[in-house]
PDB file of C-alpha atoms in Angstrom:
ATOM      1  CA  UNK A   1     103.361 -25.174 151.088  1.00 36.00           C
ATOM      2  CA  UNK A   2     104.750 -24.233 147.688  1.00 37.00           C
ATOM      3  CA  UNK A   3     107.458 -26.582 146.450  1.00 37.00           C
ATOM      4  CA  UNK A   4     109.134 -23.939 144.285  1.00 40.00           C
ATOM      5  CA  UNK A   5     110.094 -21.875 147.322  1.00 38.00           C
ATOM      6  CA  UNK A   6     111.463 -24.908 149.147  1.00 38.00           C
ATOM      7  CA  UNK A   7     113.244 -26.721 146.316  1.00 37.00           C
ATOM      8  CA  UNK A   8     116.520 -24.776 146.456  1.00 36.00           C
ATOM      9  CA  UNK A   9     116.910 -24.900 150.266  1.00 34.00           C
ATOM     10  CA  UNK A  10     115.891 -28.563 150.269  1.00 37.00           C
ATOM     11  CA  UNK A  11     118.433 -29.366 147.582  1.00 35.00           C
ATOM     12  CA  UNK A  12     121.171 -27.522 149.459  1.00 32.00           C
ATOM     13  CA  UNK A  13     120.288 -29.226 152.729  1.00 33.00           C
ATOM     14  CA  UNK A  14     120.170 -32.604 151.040  1.00 36.00           C
ATOM     15  CA  UNK A  15     123.583 -32.179 149.493  1.00 32.00           C
ATOM     16  CA  UNK A  16     125.050 -31.045 152.812  1.00 29.00           C
ATOM     17  CA  UNK A  17     123.368 -33.800 154.799  1.00 31.00           C
ATOM     18  CA  UNK A  18     123.512 -36.718 152.387  1.00 34.00           C
ATOM     19  CA  UNK A  19     126.942 -36.290 150.855  1.00 33.00           C
ATOM     20  CA  UNK A  20     128.957 -37.103 153.999  1.00 31.00           C
ATOM     21  CA  UNK A  21     126.549 -39.796 155.157  1.00 33.00           C
ATOM     22  CA  UNK A  22     126.269 -41.567 151.848  1.00 33.00           C
ATOM     23  CA  UNK A  23     129.928 -41.250 150.955  1.00 33.00           C
ATOM     24  CA  UNK A  24     130.702 -43.707 153.733  1.00 33.00           C
ATOM     25  CA  UNK A  25     127.872 -46.093 152.901  1.00 35.00           C
ATOM     26  CA  UNK A  26     129.825 -48.192 150.500  1.00 33.00           C
ATOM     27  CA  UNK A  27     133.062 -48.484 152.425  1.00 33.00           C
ATOM     28  CA  UNK A  28     134.652 -51.692 151.208  1.00 35.00           C
ATOM     29  CA  UNK A  29     137.316 -51.904 153.840  1.00 34.00           C
ATOM     30  CA  UNK A  30     139.565 -49.038 152.907  1.00 34.00           C
ATOM     31  CA  UNK A  31     140.540 -49.775 149.341  1.00 34.00           C
ATOM     32  CA  UNK A  32     141.434 -46.222 148.454  1.00 35.00           C
ATOM     33  CA  UNK A  33     142.826 -44.959 145.193  1.00 34.00           C
ATOM     34  CA  UNK A  34     146.434 -45.452 146.250  1.00 35.00           C
ATOM     35  CA  UNK A  35     148.323 -48.388 144.761  1.00 35.00           C
ATOM     36  CA  UNK A  36     150.410 -50.721 146.896  1.00 34.00           C
ATOM     37  CA  UNK A  37     152.434 -52.065 143.991  1.00 37.00           C
ATOM     38  CA  UNK A  38     150.212 -55.080 143.400  1.00 35.00           C
ATOM     39  CA  UNK A  39     147.552 -55.422 140.782  1.00 40.00           C
ATOM     40  CA  UNK A  40     144.190 -56.807 141.867  1.00 40.00           C
ATOM     41  CA  UNK A  41     142.032 -58.852 139.491  1.00 44.00           C
ATOM     42  CA  UNK A  42     139.443 -56.846 137.557  1.00 45.00           C
ATOM     43  CA  UNK A  43     136.608 -58.682 139.322  1.00 44.00           C
ATOM     44  CA  UNK A  44     137.531 -57.010 142.624  1.00 50.00           C
ATOM     45  CA  UNK A  45     136.665 -53.552 141.288  1.00 76.00           C
ATOM     46  CA  UNK A  46     133.225 -54.427 139.961  1.00 89.00           C
ATOM     47  CA  UNK A  47     130.890 -57.073 138.650  1.00 95.00           C
ATOM     48  CA  UNK A  48     131.823 -59.537 135.907  1.00 93.00           C
ATOM     49  CA  UNK A  49     129.704 -57.619 133.363  1.00 96.00           C
ATOM     50  CA  UNK A  50     129.857 -53.929 134.339  1.00 96.00           C
ATOM     51  CA  UNK A  51     127.966 -52.753 131.242  1.00 97.00           C
ATOM     52  CA  UNK A  52     124.978 -54.977 132.010  1.00 97.00           C
ATOM     53  CA  UNK A  53     125.175 -54.087 135.717  1.00 98.00           C
ATOM     54  CA  UNK A  54     125.158 -50.346 134.996  1.00 98.00           C
ATOM     55  CA  UNK A  55     122.158 -50.763 132.686  1.00 98.00           C
ATOM     56  CA  UNK A  56     120.271 -52.688 135.367  1.00 98.00           C
ATOM     57  CA  UNK A  57     121.129 -50.159 138.069  1.00 98.00           C
ATOM     58  CA  UNK A  58     119.924 -47.247 135.932  1.00 98.00           C
ATOM     59  CA  UNK A  59     116.749 -49.097 134.943  1.00 98.00           C
ATOM     60  CA  UNK A  60     115.975 -50.175 138.512  1.00 98.00           C
ATOM     61  CA  UNK A  61     116.638 -46.749 140.034  1.00 96.00           C
ATOM     62  CA  UNK A  62     114.417 -45.113 137.437  1.00 96.00           C
ATOM     63  CA  UNK A  63     111.623 -47.620 138.163  1.00 97.00           C
ATOM     64  CA  UNK A  64     112.062 -47.383 141.949  1.00 95.00           C
ATOM     65  CA  UNK A  65     111.669 -43.605 141.957  1.00 93.00           C
ATOM     66  CA  UNK A  66     108.838 -43.576 139.394  1.00 92.00           C
ATOM     67  CA  UNK A  67     105.575 -42.799 141.220  1.00 88.00           C
ATOM     68  CA  UNK A  68     103.741 -44.979 138.684  1.00 90.00           C
ATOM     69  CA  UNK A  69     105.672 -48.090 139.770  1.00 92.00           C
ATOM     70  CA  UNK A  70     103.421 -50.170 142.064  1.00 91.00           C
ATOM     71  CA  UNK A  71     104.614 -50.627 145.641  1.00 89.00           C
ATOM     72  CA  UNK A  72     104.989 -54.398 145.224  1.00 92.00           C
ATOM     73  CA  UNK A  73     107.452 -53.749 142.364  1.00 95.00           C
ATOM     74  CA  UNK A  74     109.309 -51.086 144.354  1.00 94.00           C
ATOM     75  CA  UNK A  75     109.762 -53.586 147.168  1.00 95.00           C
ATOM     76  CA  UNK A  76     111.605 -55.849 144.719  1.00 96.00           C
ATOM     77  CA  UNK A  77     113.929 -52.960 143.778  1.00 97.00           C
ATOM     78  CA  UNK A  78     114.854 -52.022 147.371  1.00 96.00           C
ATOM     79  CA  UNK A  79     117.531 -53.745 149.419  1.00 96.00           C
ATOM     80  CA  UNK A  80     115.742 -55.952 151.974  1.00 95.00           C
ATOM     81  CA  UNK A  81     112.501 -54.733 150.404  1.00 94.00           C
ATOM     82  CA  UNK A  82     110.083 -56.968 152.309  1.00 93.00           C
ATOM     83  CA  UNK A  83     111.589 -55.940 155.639  1.00 93.00           C
ATOM     84  CA  UNK A  84     111.716 -52.277 154.589  1.00 92.00           C
ATOM     85  CA  UNK A  85     108.118 -52.072 153.287  1.00 89.00           C
ATOM     86  CA  UNK A  86     106.998 -49.750 156.144  1.00 84.00           C
ATOM     87  CA  UNK A  87     109.855 -47.336 155.368  1.00 80.00           C
ATOM     88  CA  UNK A  88     108.986 -47.466 151.687  1.00 81.00           C
ATOM     89  CA  UNK A  89     105.373 -46.734 152.589  1.00 75.00           C
ATOM     90  CA  UNK A  90     106.409 -43.657 154.577  1.00 70.00           C
ATOM     91  CA  UNK A  91     108.517 -42.436 151.679  1.00 69.00           C
ATOM     92  CA  UNK A  92     105.688 -43.002 149.189  1.00 69.00           C
ATOM     93  CA  UNK A  93     103.206 -41.221 151.468  1.00 69.00           C
ATOM     94  CA  UNK A  94     105.170 -37.967 151.237  1.00 68.00           C
ATOM     95  CA  UNK A  95     103.417 -35.519 148.876  1.00 72.00           C
ATOM     96  CA  UNK A  96     106.675 -34.707 147.128  1.00 70.00           C
ATOM     97  CA  UNK A  97     107.419 -38.383 146.485  1.00 71.00           C
ATOM     98  CA  UNK A  98     104.204 -38.577 144.451  1.00 77.00           C
ATOM     99  CA  UNK A  99     105.794 -36.352 141.810  1.00 85.00           C
ATOM    100  CA  UNK A 100     109.406 -37.446 142.266  1.00 87.00           C
ATOM    101  CA  UNK A 101     111.550 -39.321 139.798  1.00 93.00           C
ATOM    102  CA  UNK A 102     115.254 -40.021 139.378  1.00 95.00           C
ATOM    103  CA  UNK A 103     117.698 -39.663 136.531  1.00 96.00           C
ATOM    104  CA  UNK A 104     120.915 -41.641 136.988  1.00 97.00           C
ATOM    105  CA  UNK A 105     123.964 -39.613 135.997  1.00 97.00           C
ATOM    106  CA  UNK A 106     126.917 -41.842 136.954  1.00 98.00           C
ATOM    107  CA  UNK A 107     127.656 -45.252 138.437  1.00 97.00           C
ATOM    108  CA  UNK A 108     130.970 -46.249 140.004  1.00 97.00           C
ATOM    109  CA  UNK A 109     131.484 -49.765 141.274  1.00 97.00           C
ATOM    110  CA  UNK A 110     132.980 -50.093 144.743  1.00 97.00           C
ATOM    111  CA  UNK A 111     132.969 -53.899 144.762  1.00 97.00           C
ATOM    112  CA  UNK A 112     131.442 -56.751 142.755  1.00 97.00           C
ATOM    113  CA  UNK A 113     128.207 -56.202 144.704  1.00 97.00           C
ATOM    114  CA  UNK A 114     128.240 -52.467 145.453  1.00 98.00           C
ATOM    115  CA  UNK A 115     128.087 -49.212 143.512  1.00 98.00           C
ATOM    116  CA  UNK A 116     127.978 -45.497 144.165  1.00 97.00           C
ATOM    117  CA  UNK A 117     125.211 -43.824 142.176  1.00 98.00           C
ATOM    118  CA  UNK A 118     125.062 -40.132 141.310  1.00 98.00           C
ATOM    119  CA  UNK A 119     121.566 -39.090 140.305  1.00 97.00           C
ATOM    120  CA  UNK A 120     119.266 -36.140 140.008  1.00 96.00           C
ATOM    121  CA  UNK A 121     116.123 -36.391 142.112  1.00 92.00           C
ATOM    122  CA  UNK A 122     113.444 -34.598 140.148  1.00 93.00           C
ATOM    123  CA  UNK A 123     110.189 -33.255 141.544  1.00 90.00           C
ATOM    124  CA  UNK A 124     107.581 -32.464 138.948  1.00 89.00           C
ATOM    125  CA  UNK A 125     110.296 -32.882 136.317  1.00 90.00           C
ATOM    126  CA  UNK A 126     112.500 -30.208 137.913  1.00 93.00           C
ATOM    127  CA  UNK A 127     115.770 -30.972 139.731  1.00 93.00           C
ATOM    128  CA  UNK A 128     115.185 -30.881 143.492  1.00 90.00           C
ATOM    129  CA  UNK A 129     118.387 -32.696 144.452  1.00 91.00           C
ATOM    130  CA  UNK A 130     120.792 -32.425 141.521  1.00 95.00           C
ATOM    131  CA  UNK A 131     123.890 -34.569 141.803  1.00 96.00           C
ATOM    132  CA  UNK A 132     122.563 -36.531 144.782  1.00 95.00           C
ATOM    133  CA  UNK A 133     124.667 -39.457 145.962  1.00 96.00           C
ATOM    134  CA  UNK A 134     123.340 -42.889 146.791  1.00 97.00           C
ATOM    135  CA  UNK A 135     124.348 -46.506 146.693  1.00 98.00           C
ATOM    136  CA  UNK A 136     123.167 -49.622 144.944  1.00 98.00           C
ATOM    137  CA  UNK A 137     123.687 -53.175 146.152  1.00 98.00           C
ATOM    138  CA  UNK A 138     123.508 -56.509 144.397  1.00 98.00           C
ATOM    139  CA  UNK A 139     121.062 -58.705 146.271  1.00 97.00           C
ATOM    140  CA  UNK A 140     119.611 -61.969 144.947  1.00 94.00           C
ATOM    141  CA  UNK A 141     121.073 -61.261 141.489  1.00 96.00           C
ATOM    142  CA  UNK A 142     119.297 -57.879 141.273  1.00 97.00           C
ATOM    143  CA  UNK A 143     120.871 -54.447 141.622  1.00 98.00           C
ATOM    144  CA  UNK A 144     118.751 -52.572 144.162  1.00 98.00           C
ATOM    145  CA  UNK A 145     118.479 -49.122 145.727  1.00 97.00           C
ATOM    146  CA  UNK A 146     120.214 -49.388 149.093  1.00 97.00           C
ATOM    147  CA  UNK A 147     118.394 -48.994 152.386  1.00 94.00           C
ATOM    148  CA  UNK A 148     120.869 -46.241 153.317  1.00 94.00           C
ATOM    149  CA  UNK A 149     119.830 -44.232 150.270  1.00 93.00           C
ATOM    150  CA  UNK A 150     116.117 -44.539 150.996  1.00 89.00           C
ATOM    151  CA  UNK A 151     116.560 -43.797 154.698  1.00 87.00           C
ATOM    152  CA  UNK A 152     118.614 -40.709 153.878  1.00 87.00           C
ATOM    153  CA  UNK A 153     115.770 -39.395 151.727  1.00 83.00           C
ATOM    154  CA  UNK A 154     113.138 -40.258 154.345  1.00 77.00           C
ATOM    155  CA  UNK A 155     115.139 -38.401 156.982  1.00 81.00           C
ATOM    156  CA  UNK A 156     115.398 -35.384 154.687  1.00 80.00           C
ATOM    157  CA  UNK A 157     111.616 -35.319 154.455  1.00 72.00           C
ATOM    158  CA  UNK A 158     111.500 -34.918 158.226  1.00 74.00           C
ATOM    159  CA  UNK A 159     109.649 -38.189 158.768  1.00 70.00           C
ATOM    160  CA  UNK A 160     110.511 -40.335 161.773  1.00 74.00           C
ATOM    161  CA  UNK A 161     110.247 -43.902 160.545  1.00 75.00           C
ATOM    162  CA  UNK A 162     111.140 -47.044 162.427  1.00 79.00           C
ATOM    163  CA  UNK A 163     113.697 -49.037 160.476  1.00 81.00           C
ATOM    164  CA  UNK A 164     115.892 -46.144 159.398  1.00 81.00           C
TER     165      UNK A 164
END
């Protein structure tokens, strides 16, 4: 199968399938953009050091989606990585994943331990899922790719994997 012929439909399907699913992944209890007349402390909106957190998220997402990163390192960059190792293995086994990488475009904190991540998923250096949406979670003092993000990508590949 030639990736070039499938990249555009795959990207369109991914955007249509992932956007609604991942938009709800980081629901923090309904704190919408409306103001109720009270001002919440800055720490409610994001981590204590948002600059450092954004740098770690971008670095960890780039490493997680880099096919050269060893599986044992990827496990450390995935939410509940040890438990999710079989899912990670299924993702890594996909031919496309062997040439995939990610470029983080934007990070918006949803809580002190959660963030929405907009990224381009590249295959062979070319955008396959431009503007994809995912989430990052702070777990054990490390910002990690969320299980929901990985499972959404595994499902897009058509794989049926226990744990997602």
